[in-house]
């Protein structure tokens, strides 16, 4: 097994669509469309990110990287851009609420420090979870996932294909049992979000592991996308068209399991299609450059989009529902992308490179000093 696996640009492109789905969800609170109900499902884009994050980190992992180096690289990757985005968000989301129309505004308090430390996602209080930049609650979960990754990956690395496949298919089943049990066992209702959703990250990790072990049955991309579309349609329409069936089958509590599982299927289909294209030299599955670029900016876009959306609502107020709001979507999307590009180009990418270079240089100096001392 080679130390380096091919970069899968198709998954980078998928990051953009997941971020755009979350954007569409938040836009329903500013300029709702007649289909605002289905667009609310865009919030599930974060589930896609959790699964994809576990996949990408495991797929790109290189043996021999110290745990401390892995942690520092993750810090350099997410924290600097998050801090700049938090500063941009404070004027929109922090201050005395003027009226009930801007209930997303929260008072300035020491709670904001939890956002700085990426600990706010551990709270059960939404005023804490969504303090500062409300989009950053997911980073609190990601930080916990990063802490667990080296140790889980070490265990997965010892697992053969059969064991790994068993884990892959067992994870959604165990998650379903957990989510169903939460409605019966009060103690489980208090599980913090990072613990409750760790299985999604592990699902992505295990999926990457079985693929790198050579398990790659054909799943056409249209089939995977169709499955995700059917799942989303069922979750939206089920309670409306067949409420008794929905309740009797207890599908509501299972939605947080079904959606990440469908997301994993999409990630698998896109990733393996691109791998086949790499193997036969056809280049199948590689997205256009503009989509790769948007995917690379997607983290920055995710960080700033809510600030732009709610900032526009502060200035222009809640818009009446109508198809004309498609133009509003476009008008808000463009500056969100521009701001994301600026954050990526001037903060996220250069600061990460500088921090990683500093860490690598320091490690080299320390290694040289130890070798000199041993002579």
Coordinates of C-alpha atoms in Angstrom, one line a residue:
X1 CA 0.0 0.0 0.0
X2 CA 1.6 3.3 -1.1
X3 CA 2.0 6.2 1.3
X4 CA 0.2 8.5 -1.0
X5 CA -3.2 7.8 -2.5
X6 CA -4.6 9.8 -5.4
X7 CA -6.4 13.0 -4.6
X8 CA -10.1 12.7 -5.3
X9 CA -11.2 16.0 -6.8
X10 CA -14.8 14.7 -7.2
X11 CA -15.1 14.7 -3.4
X12 CA -13.8 18.3 -3.3
X13 CA -16.6 19.2 -5.7
X14 CA -19.1 17.5 -3.5
X15 CA -18.1 19.7 -0.6
X16 CA -19.4 22.7 -2.5
X17 CA -22.9 21.2 -3.1
X18 CA -23.1 20.3 0.6
X19 CA -22.2 23.9 1.6
X20 CA -24.7 25.3 -0.9
X21 CA -27.4 23.1 0.6
X22 CA -26.7 24.6 4.0
X23 CA -26.8 28.1 2.4
X24 CA -30.2 27.3 1.0
X25 CA -31.4 26.2 4.4
X26 CA -30.4 29.5 6.0
X27 CA -31.9 31.5 3.1
X28 CA -35.3 30.2 4.1
X29 CA -35.1 32.5 7.1
X30 CA -34.5 35.6 5.0
X31 CA -36.1 35.1 1.5
X32 CA -38.3 32.0 1.6
X33 CA -39.3 30.3 -1.6
X34 CA -42.6 28.4 -2.1
X35 CA -40.5 25.2 -1.7
X36 CA -38.9 26.4 1.5
X37 CA -40.0 23.2 3.3
X38 CA -37.7 20.9 1.2
X39 CA -35.0 23.5 1.3
X40 CA -34.9 23.2 5.1
X41 CA -33.4 19.8 4.5
X42 CA -30.3 21.6 3.4
X43 CA -29.3 21.6 7.0
X44 CA -28.4 18.0 6.5
X45 CA -25.5 19.2 4.5
X46 CA -23.6 19.1 7.8
X47 CA -24.1 15.3 8.0
X48 CA -22.5 15.0 4.6
X49 CA -19.6 17.1 5.8
X50 CA -19.1 14.8 8.9
X51 CA -19.1 11.6 6.8
X52 CA -16.9 13.2 4.1
X53 CA -14.4 14.6 6.7
X54 CA -13.9 11.1 8.1
X55 CA -13.4 9.7 4.6
X56 CA -11.0 12.3 3.4
X57 CA -8.8 12.3 6.5
X58 CA -8.5 8.5 6.4
X59 CA -8.0 8.3 2.7
X60 CA -5.2 10.9 2.8
X61 CA -3.6 9.7 6.0
X62 CA 0.1 8.8 5.7
X63 CA 1.8 6.3 8.0
X64 CA 4.4 7.7 10.3
X65 CA 2.9 11.1 10.9
X66 CA 3.1 11.8 14.7
X67 CA -0.2 12.4 16.4
X68 CA 1.0 15.8 17.6
X69 CA 1.8 16.8 14.0
X70 CA -1.7 15.6 12.9
X71 CA -3.3 17.7 15.6
X72 CA -1.3 20.8 14.8
X73 CA -2.1 20.5 11.1
X74 CA -5.8 20.2 11.9
X75 CA -5.5 23.3 14.1
X76 CA -3.8 25.2 11.3
X77 CA -6.4 24.1 8.9
X78 CA -9.6 25.2 10.7
X79 CA -8.8 27.6 13.5
X80 CA -7.3 30.7 11.9
X81 CA -10.1 31.1 9.3
X82 CA -12.7 30.3 12.0
X83 CA -11.4 33.2 14.2
X84 CA -11.6 35.7 11.3
X85 CA -15.1 34.5 10.5
X86 CA -16.1 34.9 14.1
X87 CA -14.9 38.5 14.1
X88 CA -16.9 39.1 11.0
X89 CA -20.0 37.5 12.6
X90 CA -20.0 39.4 15.9
X91 CA -21.6 42.6 14.5
X92 CA -24.5 40.5 13.1
X93 CA -25.0 37.9 15.8
X94 CA -23.8 39.5 19.1
X95 CA -25.6 42.4 20.8
X96 CA -28.9 43.2 22.6
X97 CA -31.8 41.8 20.6
X98 CA -33.9 44.8 19.4
X99 CA -37.1 42.7 19.0
X100 CA -38.2 39.2 18.5
X101 CA -37.6 39.5 14.7
X102 CA -33.9 39.1 15.3
X103 CA -34.0 36.3 17.9
X104 CA -30.7 34.9 16.5
X105 CA -28.8 37.8 18.2
X106 CA -27.3 36.9 21.5
X107 CA -25.8 39.1 24.2
X108 CA -22.0 39.5 24.5
X109 CA -20.8 37.3 27.3
X110 CA -18.0 35.0 28.3
X111 CA -19.8 32.2 26.5
X112 CA -18.2 33.6 23.3
X113 CA -14.9 32.1 24.6
X114 CA -16.3 28.7 24.1
X115 CA -16.6 29.5 20.4
X116 CA -13.0 30.6 20.4
X117 CA -12.0 27.3 22.0
X118 CA -14.4 25.2 19.8
X119 CA -16.2 23.9 22.8
X120 CA -19.6 25.4 22.3
X121 CA -21.0 22.4 20.5
X122 CA -20.8 20.4 23.8
X123 CA -23.6 22.4 25.4
X124 CA -27.2 21.4 25.3
X125 CA -28.2 25.1 25.4
X126 CA -28.8 26.5 22.0
X127 CA -27.8 30.0 23.2
X128 CA -24.4 28.5 23.8
X129 CA -24.2 26.2 20.8
X130 CA -25.1 29.0 18.3
X131 CA -23.2 31.8 20.1
X132 CA -20.8 33.9 18.0
X133 CA -20.8 32.6 14.5
X134 CA -23.8 30.1 14.6
X135 CA -22.4 28.1 11.7
X136 CA -19.3 27.2 13.7
X137 CA -21.0 24.8 16.0
X138 CA -20.1 22.0 13.6
X139 CA -16.4 22.8 14.0
X140 CA -16.8 22.0 17.7
X141 CA -17.8 18.6 16.7
X142 CA -15.1 18.3 14.0
X143 CA -12.5 19.2 16.6
X144 CA -13.6 16.3 18.7
X145 CA -13.6 14.0 15.7
X146 CA -10.0 15.1 14.9
X147 CA -9.0 14.1 18.5
X148 CA -10.3 10.6 18.0
X149 CA -9.1 10.1 14.4
X150 CA -5.5 8.9 15.0
X151 CA -6.7 6.3 17.5
X152 CA -9.7 5.0 15.5
X153 CA -7.5 4.9 12.4
X154 CA -4.9 2.9 14.2
X155 CA -7.6 0.3 15.1
X156 CA -9.0 0.3 11.6
X157 CA -5.5 -0.1 10.2
X158 CA -5.3 -3.5 11.9
X159 CA -8.6 -4.7 10.6
X160 CA -8.8 -6.9 7.6
X161 CA -11.4 -6.4 4.8
X162 CA -14.1 -8.6 6.4
X163 CA -13.8 -7.0 9.8
X164 CA -13.9 -3.5 8.3
X165 CA -16.9 -4.4 6.2
X166 CA -18.6 -5.7 9.2
X167 CA -17.9 -2.4 11.0
X168 CA -19.1 -0.4 8.0
X169 CA -22.5 -2.1 7.9
X170 CA -22.8 -2.3 11.7
X171 CA -22.4 1.4 12.3
X172 CA -25.8 2.5 10.8
X173 CA -27.5 -0.3 12.6
X174 CA -25.9 0.6 16.0
X175 CA -26.7 4.3 15.3
X176 CA -30.3 3.4 14.6
X177 CA -30.6 1.5 17.9
X178 CA -29.1 4.5 19.7
X179 CA -31.5 7.0 18.2
X180 CA -34.5 4.8 18.8
X181 CA -33.4 4.2 22.4
X182 CA -33.0 8.0 23.0
X183 CA -36.8 8.3 23.0
X184 CA -37.1 5.6 25.7
X185 CA -34.0 6.3 27.9
X186 CA -33.9 9.9 29.2
X187 CA -30.1 9.7 29.9
X188 CA -29.4 9.2 26.2
X189 CA -31.2 12.4 25.4
X190 CA -28.5 14.3 27.1
X191 CA -25.7 12.9 25.0
X192 CA -23.6 15.8 23.8
X193 CA -23.7 16.4 20.0
X194 CA -20.0 15.5 19.4
X195 CA -20.5 12.0 21.0
X196 CA -23.9 11.5 19.4
X197 CA -22.7 12.2 15.9
X198 CA -19.2 10.6 16.1
X199 CA -20.6 7.6 14.3
X200 CA -21.0 9.7 11.1
X201 CA -17.4 10.5 11.1
X202 CA -16.5 6.9 11.8
X203 CA -18.7 5.8 8.9
X204 CA -16.7 8.0 6.5
X205 CA -13.4 6.6 8.0
X206 CA -14.5 3.0 7.7
X207 CA -15.7 3.6 4.1
X208 CA -12.3 5.0 3.1
X209 CA -10.6 2.0 4.8
X210 CA -12.5 -0.6 2.9
X211 CA -11.9 1.2 -0.4
X212 CA -8.2 1.3 0.2
X213 CA -8.3 -2.4 1.0
X214 CA -9.7 -2.9 -2.5
X215 CA -13.4 -3.3 -1.8
X216 CA -14.9 -1.4 -4.7
X217 CA -18.2 -2.9 -6.1
X218 CA -19.8 -0.8 -8.8
X219 CA -22.4 1.7 -7.6
X220 CA -23.4 4.1 -10.4
X221 CA -23.4 7.7 -9.4
X222 CA -27.0 8.3 -10.6
X223 CA -28.2 5.4 -8.4
X224 CA -26.5 6.9 -5.4
X225 CA -27.9 10.3 -6.1
X226 CA -31.3 8.8 -6.7
X227 CA -31.2 7.0 -3.3
X228 CA -30.3 10.3 -1.6
X229 CA -33.1 12.1 -3.4
X230 CA -35.6 9.4 -2.4
X231 CA -34.5 9.5 1.2
X232 CA -34.8 13.3 1.4
X233 CA -38.2 13.2 -0.4
X234 CA -39.4 10.5 2.0
X235 CA -38.3 12.4 5.1
X236 CA -40.0 15.6 3.9
X237 CA -43.2 14.0 2.5
X238 CA -43.6 11.1 4.9
X239 CA -45.0 13.0 7.9
X240 CA -47.3 14.9 5.5
X241 CA -48.7 12.2 3.3
X242 CA -48.6 9.2 5.7
X243 CA -48.4 10.4 9.3
X244 CA -49.6 7.2 10.8
X245 CA -47.2 5.0 8.9
X246 CA -44.4 7.5 9.6
X247 CA -45.2 7.3 13.4
X248 CA -45.7 3.6 13.5
X249 CA -42.4 2.8 11.8
X250 CA -40.7 5.4 13.9
X251 CA -39.0 6.8 10.9
X252 CA -38.7 10.3 12.4
X253 CA -36.0 9.2 15.0
X254 CA -34.2 7.3 12.2
X255 CA -33.8 10.2 9.8
X256 CA -30.5 11.2 11.4
X257 CA -29.3 7.7 10.6
X258 CA -30.7 7.3 7.1
X259 CA -29.4 10.6 5.7
X260 CA -25.7 10.1 6.7
X261 CA -25.9 6.6 5.3
X262 CA -27.2 7.8 2.0
X263 CA -24.5 10.5 2.0
X264 CA -21.9 7.8 2.5
X265 CA -23.3 6.0 -0.6
X266 CA -22.9 9.1 -2.7
X267 CA -19.4 9.6 -1.5
X268 CA -18.6 6.0 -2.3
X269 CA -20.1 6.2 -5.8
X270 CA -18.2 9.4 -6.7
X271 CA -14.9 8.3 -5.2
X272 CA -14.8 4.9 -6.8
X273 CA -15.9 6.3 -10.1
X274 CA -12.9 8.7 -10.1
X275 CA -10.6 5.9 -9.0
X276 CA -11.7 3.8 -12.0
X277 CA -11.0 6.8 -14.2
X278 CA -7.5 7.1 -12.7
X279 CA -6.8 3.4 -13.2
X280 CA -7.8 3.3 -16.8
X281 CA -6.5 6.8 -17.7
X282 CA -9.8 8.0 -18.9
X283 CA -10.1 10.8 -16.3
X284 CA -13.7 9.9 -15.6
X285 CA -15.3 11.5 -12.6
X286 CA -13.0 14.5 -12.4
X287 CA -15.2 17.6 -12.0
X288 CA -14.6 20.9 -13.9
X289 CA -12.1 23.3 -12.5
X290 CA -14.7 25.8 -11.4
X291 CA -16.3 23.2 -9.2
X292 CA -13.0 22.1 -7.7
X293 CA -12.3 25.8 -6.9
X294 CA -15.7 26.2 -5.2
X295 CA -15.1 23.0 -3.3
X296 CA -11.7 24.3 -2.1
X297 CA -13.5 27.5 -0.9
X298 CA -16.4 25.6 0.7
X299 CA -15.0 25.7 4.2
X300 CA -14.6 29.5 4.0
X301 CA -18.0 29.7 2.4
X302 CA -19.6 27.7 5.2
X303 CA -18.0 30.0 7.8
X304 CA -19.2 33.3 6.3
X305 CA -22.5 32.5 4.5
X306 CA -24.7 32.8 7.6
X307 CA -23.2 36.2 8.4
X308 CA -24.0 37.4 4.9
X309 CA -27.5 35.9 5.0
X310 CA -28.5 37.3 8.4
X311 CA -26.7 40.6 7.8
X312 CA -28.9 41.0 4.7
X313 CA -32.0 40.2 6.8
X314 CA -31.0 42.9 9.4
X315 CA -30.7 45.5 6.6
X316 CA -33.6 44.5 4.4
X317 CA -35.9 42.6 6.7
X318 CA -37.7 39.3 6.2
X319 CA -38.8 39.0 2.6
X320 CA -42.3 37.8 1.6
X321 CA -42.4 34.3 0.2
X322 CA -42.3 34.1 -3.6
X323 CA -40.5 32.9 -6.6
X324 CA -39.0 36.3 -7.0
X325 CA -36.7 35.4 -4.2
X326 CA -34.7 33.3 -6.6
X327 CA -33.1 36.6 -7.5
X328 CA -32.5 37.3 -3.8
X329 CA -30.8 34.0 -3.5
X330 CA -28.4 34.9 -6.3
X331 CA -27.9 38.4 -4.9
X332 CA -26.8 36.9 -1.6
X333 CA -24.9 34.0 -3.0
X334 CA -22.5 36.1 -5.0
X335 CA -21.1 38.2 -2.2
X336 CA -21.0 35.1 0.0
X337 CA -18.7 33.4 -2.6
X338 CA -16.6 36.5 -3.0
X339 CA -16.1 36.8 0.8
X340 CA -15.3 33.1 1.0
X341 CA -12.7 33.4 -1.8
X342 CA -11.1 36.3 0.1
X343 CA -11.1 34.4 3.4
X344 CA -9.6 31.3 1.6
X345 CA -7.0 33.2 -0.4
X346 CA -5.8 35.7 2.2
X347 CA -6.3 33.8 5.5
X348 CA -7.1 30.1 5.3
X349 CA -4.5 29.0 2.8
X350 CA -1.5 31.2 3.6
X351 CA -1.9 31.0 7.4
X352 CA -2.2 27.2 7.2
X353 CA 0.9 27.0 5.0
X354 CA 2.9 29.3 7.3
X355 CA 1.9 27.5 10.5
X356 CA 2.7 24.1 8.9
X357 CA 6.1 25.4 7.7
X358 CA 6.9 26.7 11.1
X359 CA 6.0 23.4 12.7
X360 CA 8.0 21.4 10.2
X361 CA 11.1 23.6 10.6
X362 CA 10.9 23.4 14.4
X363 CA 10.6 19.6 14.2
X364 CA 13.6 19.4 11.9
X365 CA 15.7 21.6 14.3
X366 CA 14.7 19.5 17.3
X367 CA 15.5 16.3 15.4
X368 CA 18.9 17.7 14.3
X369 CA 19.6 18.7 17.9
X370 CA 18.8 15.2 19.2
X371 CA 21.0 13.6 16.6
X372 CA 23.8 15.9 17.5
X373 CA 23.4 15.1 21.2
X374 CA 23.5 11.4 20.5
X375 CA 26.9 11.5 18.7

